[in-house]
Amino acid sequence: MFESVDFHCHLDLYPNPSEAFAAAARSRVYTLTVTTTPRAWPQNLVFSKGAEHVHPALGLHPEVVAHRFNELSIWDDYFPQARFIGEVGLDASPKCFRSLDLQKQAFEHILKRCASDGGKILSVHSLRAVKAVLDSIATHLPAARGKVVLHWFTGSVSESRRAADLGCFFSVNAEMLKSERGRTLVSALPMNRVLTETDGPFTSVEGRPANPSDVLDTVSQLAKLRGVDCALMGLTLRENLSGLLA
Ligand code: MN
């Protein structure tokens, strides 16, 4: 059984990946470990073997699409093996903006493939590209054909409502709760669509990379923010995960 959930981290990108996987397996955190290139998929399967609540996701990160677009065919090859898809999505921030058209081609391909097979759960990146991500989901992935978790969502409150109407979940990390804007956004999310994440090792806690067990702190911050007991917040998040996985 698991006590909490880290629905977006990159265990294969820690300084010592096999130790990161082993620590996640020993923890009581349901961990979705996303990949940035489909080439990483076989090794992630090996690392997570036998770890009941550590699950790899098959990804092609928008930041690498510019020079790895041709790996979409590798992504296709592994697709039937994967229940979880991620990290995928769009990134229109300055360093990725130039590849946005290519990113859209890749993301649409991924969404269509998910819609045609059905039953996949996606962890989706939408930095500076919330509208385009939601437009693509609305067009290519009906809610009945796949479930989307928006990772580190930084859109507006009204965009979060549109996302919720499309059936999306939101995985929330500690960084999002550091700004007033972030706290306002997270307060407005429908509580039955919220999960927690770390995005480790790309976030840090006390100068070290965050690891899945650090979600416990995010659970207690969420409880405070929403004015509920920490144990109740933990229960809500576990129920949300069960609903997503059902
Ligand atoms: Mn990430």
CSV table of C-alpha atoms and ligand atoms in Angstrom, one decimal:
chain,number,residue,atom,x,y,z
A,1,MET,CA,0.0,0.0,0.0
A,2,PHE,CA,1.0,3.6,-0.5
A,3,GLU,CA,0.5,6.6,1.8
A,4,SER,CA,1.1,9.4,-0.6
A,5,VAL,CA,1.8,10.1,-4.3
A,6,ASP,CA,4.5,11.7,-6.4
A,7,PHE,CA,2.9,11.7,-9.8
A,8,HIS,CA,5.8,13.3,-11.6
A,9,CYS,CA,9.5,12.8,-11.0
A,10,HIS,CA,12.5,11.7,-13.0
A,11,LEU,CA,14.2,8.9,-11.1
A,12,ASP,CA,16.5,8.1,-14.0
A,13,LEU,CA,18.0,11.6,-13.9
A,14,TYR,CA,19.2,11.6,-10.3
A,15,PRO,CA,23.0,11.4,-9.8
A,16,ASN,CA,22.5,7.7,-8.8
A,17,PRO,CA,19.4,6.4,-10.6
A,18,SER,CA,19.5,2.9,-9.3
A,19,GLU,CA,19.6,4.2,-5.7
A,20,ALA,CA,16.8,6.7,-6.5
A,21,PHE,CA,14.7,3.8,-7.7
A,22,ALA,CA,15.5,1.7,-4.7
A,23,ALA,CA,14.7,4.5,-2.3
A,24,ALA,CA,11.3,5.1,-4.1
A,25,ALA,CA,10.6,1.3,-3.9
A,26,ARG,CA,11.3,1.3,-0.1
A,27,SER,CA,9.2,4.4,0.5
A,28,ARG,CA,5.4,4.4,0.8
A,29,VAL,CA,5.0,6.8,-2.1
A,30,TYR,CA,3.2,5.9,-5.3
A,31,THR,CA,5.7,7.2,-7.8
A,32,LEU,CA,5.3,8.0,-11.4
A,33,THR,CA,8.7,8.3,-12.9
A,34,VAL,CA,8.6,10.0,-16.3
A,35,THR,CA,11.1,9.9,-19.1
A,36,THR,CA,12.4,12.6,-21.4
A,37,THR,CA,13.3,10.3,-24.3
A,38,PRO,CA,11.8,7.0,-25.4
A,39,ARG,CA,15.3,5.6,-25.5
A,40,ALA,CA,15.2,5.6,-21.7
A,41,TRP,CA,12.2,3.3,-21.6
A,42,PRO,CA,13.8,-0.2,-21.4
A,43,GLN,CA,16.2,0.8,-18.6
A,44,ASN,CA,13.3,2.4,-16.6
A,45,LEU,CA,11.4,-0.9,-17.0
A,46,VAL,CA,14.4,-2.7,-15.6
A,47,PHE,CA,14.9,-0.2,-12.7
A,48,SER,CA,11.2,-0.4,-11.7
A,49,LYS,CA,10.8,-4.1,-12.0
A,50,GLY,CA,9.3,-5.6,-8.8
A,51,ALA,CA,8.6,-2.2,-7.2
A,52,GLU,CA,4.9,-2.4,-6.7
A,53,HIS,CA,4.2,1.3,-6.6
A,54,VAL,CA,6.9,2.7,-8.9
A,55,HIS,CA,5.7,3.1,-12.4
A,56,PRO,CA,7.6,4.4,-15.4
A,57,ALA,CA,6.0,6.6,-18.1
A,58,LEU,CA,7.0,6.7,-21.7
A,59,GLY,CA,7.9,10.2,-22.8
A,60,LEU,CA,9.3,12.6,-25.3
A,61,HIS,CA,9.8,15.9,-23.5
A,62,PRO,CA,8.9,19.0,-25.5
A,63,GLU,CA,12.4,20.5,-24.7
A,64,VAL,CA,14.1,17.8,-26.6
A,65,VAL,CA,11.8,17.5,-29.6
A,66,ALA,CA,13.9,20.0,-31.6
A,67,HIS,CA,16.7,17.5,-31.9
A,68,ARG,CA,14.9,14.2,-31.1
A,69,PHE,CA,11.8,14.4,-33.3
A,70,ASN,CA,12.8,11.3,-35.1
A,71,GLU,CA,12.6,9.4,-31.8
A,72,LEU,CA,8.8,9.5,-32.2
A,73,SER,CA,9.1,6.2,-34.1
A,74,ILE,CA,10.9,4.7,-31.0
A,75,TRP,CA,8.1,6.1,-28.8
A,76,ASP,CA,5.6,4.4,-31.2
A,77,ASP,CA,7.5,1.1,-30.9
A,78,TYR,CA,7.3,1.1,-27.1
A,79,PHE,CA,3.8,2.6,-26.8
A,80,PRO,CA,1.9,-0.8,-26.5
A,81,GLN,CA,4.0,-1.6,-23.4
A,82,ALA,CA,3.1,1.6,-21.5
A,83,ARG,CA,0.1,2.4,-19.5
A,84,PHE,CA,1.6,5.8,-18.4
A,85,ILE,CA,2.7,8.4,-21.0
A,86,GLY,CA,5.0,11.3,-20.0
A,87,GLU,CA,6.7,13.6,-20.0
A,88,VAL,CA,5.0,15.0,-23.1
A,89,GLY,CA,3.4,18.3,-24.0
A,90,LEU,CA,4.4,21.7,-25.2
A,91,ASP,CA,6.8,24.4,-24.1
A,92,ALA,CA,6.7,27.9,-25.5
A,93,SER,CA,9.3,29.4,-23.2
A,94,PRO,CA,12.1,31.4,-24.9
A,95,LYS,CA,14.6,28.5,-25.2
A,96,CYS,CA,12.0,26.2,-26.8
A,97,PHE,CA,9.8,28.6,-28.7
A,98,ARG,CA,11.4,28.0,-32.1
A,99,SER,CA,10.5,24.3,-32.1
A,100,LEU,CA,6.9,24.9,-31.2
A,101,ASP,CA,5.5,23.7,-34.5
A,102,LEU,CA,7.5,20.5,-34.3
A,103,GLN,CA,6.4,20.1,-30.7
A,104,LYS,CA,2.8,20.4,-31.8
A,105,GLN,CA,3.2,17.8,-34.4
A,106,ALA,CA,4.8,15.4,-31.9
A,107,PHE,CA,2.2,16.1,-29.2
A,108,GLU,CA,-0.8,15.7,-31.6
A,109,HIS,CA,0.7,12.4,-32.8
A,110,ILE,CA,1.0,11.2,-29.2
A,111,LEU,CA,-2.6,12.3,-28.3
A,112,LYS,CA,-4.1,10.7,-31.3
A,113,ARG,CA,-2.2,7.4,-30.6
A,114,CYS,CA,-3.5,7.5,-27.0
A,115,ALA,CA,-7.0,8.2,-28.2
A,116,SER,CA,-7.0,5.3,-30.6
A,117,ASP,CA,-5.7,2.8,-28.1
A,118,GLY,CA,-7.6,4.1,-25.1
A,119,GLY,CA,-6.9,3.6,-21.3
A,120,LYS,CA,-3.6,5.6,-21.1
A,121,ILE,CA,-2.8,8.1,-18.3
A,122,LEU,CA,-0.6,11.1,-19.4
A,123,SER,CA,1.7,13.5,-17.4
A,124,VAL,CA,1.6,16.7,-19.5
A,125,HIS,CA,4.0,19.7,-19.5
A,126,SER,CA,2.4,23.1,-20.6
A,127,LEU,CA,4.9,25.8,-19.7
A,128,ARG,CA,3.8,29.1,-21.4
A,129,ALA,CA,1.6,26.9,-23.7
A,130,VAL,CA,-1.5,26.2,-21.7
A,131,LYS,CA,-4.0,27.3,-24.3
A,132,ALA,CA,-2.3,25.3,-27.1
A,133,VAL,CA,-2.0,22.2,-24.8
A,134,LEU,CA,-5.7,22.4,-23.9
A,135,ASP,CA,-6.7,23.1,-27.5
A,136,SER,CA,-4.8,19.9,-28.6
A,137,ILE,CA,-6.4,17.8,-25.8
A,138,ALA,CA,-9.9,19.1,-26.7
A,139,THR,CA,-9.3,18.2,-30.3
A,140,HIS,CA,-7.5,14.9,-30.1
A,141,LEU,CA,-8.1,13.2,-26.8
A,142,PRO,CA,-11.7,12.8,-25.6
A,143,ALA,CA,-11.9,12.3,-21.8
A,144,ALA,CA,-13.4,8.8,-22.4
A,145,ARG,CA,-10.2,7.8,-24.3
A,146,GLY,CA,-7.5,8.8,-21.9
A,147,LYS,CA,-6.8,10.8,-18.7
A,148,VAL,CA,-4.5,13.8,-18.5
A,149,VAL,CA,-2.6,15.0,-15.5
A,150,LEU,CA,-1.3,18.6,-16.0
A,151,HIS,CA,2.1,18.7,-14.3
A,152,TRP,CA,3.4,22.0,-12.7
A,153,PHE,CA,0.4,23.8,-14.2
A,154,THR,CA,1.1,27.6,-14.3
A,155,GLY,CA,-2.0,28.8,-16.2
A,156,SER,CA,-4.7,31.2,-15.0
A,157,VAL,CA,-7.6,30.2,-12.8
A,158,SER,CA,-9.9,30.4,-15.8
A,159,GLU,CA,-7.6,28.1,-17.8
A,160,SER,CA,-7.6,25.7,-14.9
A,161,ARG,CA,-11.4,25.6,-15.1
A,162,ARG,CA,-11.3,24.9,-18.8
A,163,ALA,CA,-8.8,22.1,-18.1
A,164,ALA,CA,-11.0,20.6,-15.3
A,165,ASP,CA,-14.0,20.8,-17.7
A,166,LEU,CA,-11.9,18.7,-20.2
A,167,GLY,CA,-11.4,16.1,-17.4
A,168,CYS,CA,-7.8,17.0,-16.5
A,169,PHE,CA,-6.1,16.4,-13.1
A,170,PHE,CA,-3.3,18.6,-11.7
A,171,SER,CA,-0.2,17.4,-10.0
A,172,VAL,CA,1.0,20.1,-7.6
A,173,ASN,CA,4.6,20.6,-6.3
A,174,ALA,CA,6.2,22.6,-3.5
A,175,GLU,CA,7.6,25.2,-5.9
A,176,MET,CA,4.0,26.1,-7.0
A,177,LEU,CA,3.1,27.0,-3.5
A,178,LYS,CA,5.9,29.4,-3.0
A,179,SER,CA,4.3,32.4,-4.7
A,180,GLU,CA,1.1,34.2,-3.9
A,181,ARG,CA,0.0,33.7,-7.5
A,182,GLY,CA,0.7,29.9,-7.3
A,183,ARG,CA,-1.2,29.6,-4.0
A,184,THR,CA,-4.2,31.5,-5.4
A,185,LEU,CA,-4.2,29.1,-8.4
A,186,VAL,CA,-3.9,26.0,-6.3
A,187,SER,CA,-6.7,27.2,-4.0
A,188,ALA,CA,-9.0,27.4,-7.0
A,189,LEU,CA,-8.4,23.9,-8.3
A,190,PRO,CA,-11.2,21.4,-7.8
A,191,MET,CA,-9.9,19.4,-4.9
A,192,ASN,CA,-11.0,16.0,-6.4
A,193,ARG,CA,-8.6,16.6,-9.3
A,194,VAL,CA,-5.5,17.4,-7.3
A,195,LEU,CA,-2.4,15.1,-6.9
A,196,THR,CA,1.1,15.8,-5.6
A,197,GLU,CA,4.4,15.7,-7.3
A,198,THR,CA,8.1,16.7,-6.8
A,199,ASP,CA,9.5,17.0,-10.4
A,200,GLY,CA,12.7,15.8,-8.7
A,201,PRO,CA,15.6,16.1,-9.3
A,202,PHE,CA,14.6,19.5,-10.8
A,203,THR,CA,13.3,20.9,-7.5
A,204,SER,CA,15.3,20.9,-4.3
A,205,VAL,CA,14.8,20.6,-0.6
A,206,GLU,CA,17.4,22.1,1.7
A,207,GLY,CA,20.0,22.1,-1.1
A,208,ARG,CA,19.6,18.5,-2.2
A,209,PRO,CA,17.4,17.2,-5.0
A,210,ALA,CA,13.8,16.6,-3.9
A,211,ASN,CA,12.8,12.9,-3.7
A,212,PRO,CA,9.4,11.3,-3.7
A,213,SER,CA,9.1,11.2,0.1
A,214,ASP,CA,9.3,15.0,0.1
A,215,VAL,CA,5.6,15.1,-1.2
A,216,LEU,CA,4.6,14.7,2.5
A,217,ASP,CA,5.5,18.4,3.1
A,218,THR,CA,3.4,19.4,0.1
A,219,VAL,CA,0.5,17.4,1.5
A,220,SER,CA,0.7,19.3,4.7
A,221,GLN,CA,1.0,22.7,2.9
A,222,LEU,CA,-2.0,21.8,0.8
A,223,ALA,CA,-3.9,20.9,4.0
A,224,LYS,CA,-3.1,24.3,5.5
A,225,LEU,CA,-4.0,26.1,2.2
A,226,ARG,CA,-7.4,24.5,2.0
A,227,GLY,CA,-8.0,24.6,5.7
A,228,VAL,CA,-8.4,20.9,6.3
A,229,ASP,CA,-6.7,18.4,8.5
A,230,CYS,CA,-3.5,16.9,7.1
A,231,ALA,CA,-4.8,13.3,7.4
A,232,LEU,CA,-7.9,14.2,5.5
A,233,MET,CA,-5.9,15.8,2.8
A,234,GLY,CA,-3.8,12.7,2.5
A,235,LEU,CA,-6.9,10.6,2.2
A,236,THR,CA,-8.4,12.9,-0.5
A,237,LEU,CA,-5.2,12.7,-2.5
A,238,ARG,CA,-5.1,8.9,-2.3
A,239,GLU,CA,-8.8,8.7,-3.3
A,240,ASN,CA,-8.0,11.0,-6.3
A,241,LEU,CA,-5.2,8.7,-7.4
A,242,SER,CA,-7.5,5.7,-7.0
A,243,GLY,CA,-10.1,7.5,-9.2
A,244,LEU,CA,-7.5,8.3,-11.8
A,245,LEU,CA,-6.1,4.7,-11.9
A,246,ALA,CA,-9.6,3.1,-12.0
B,1,MN,MN,9.5,17.1,-15.4
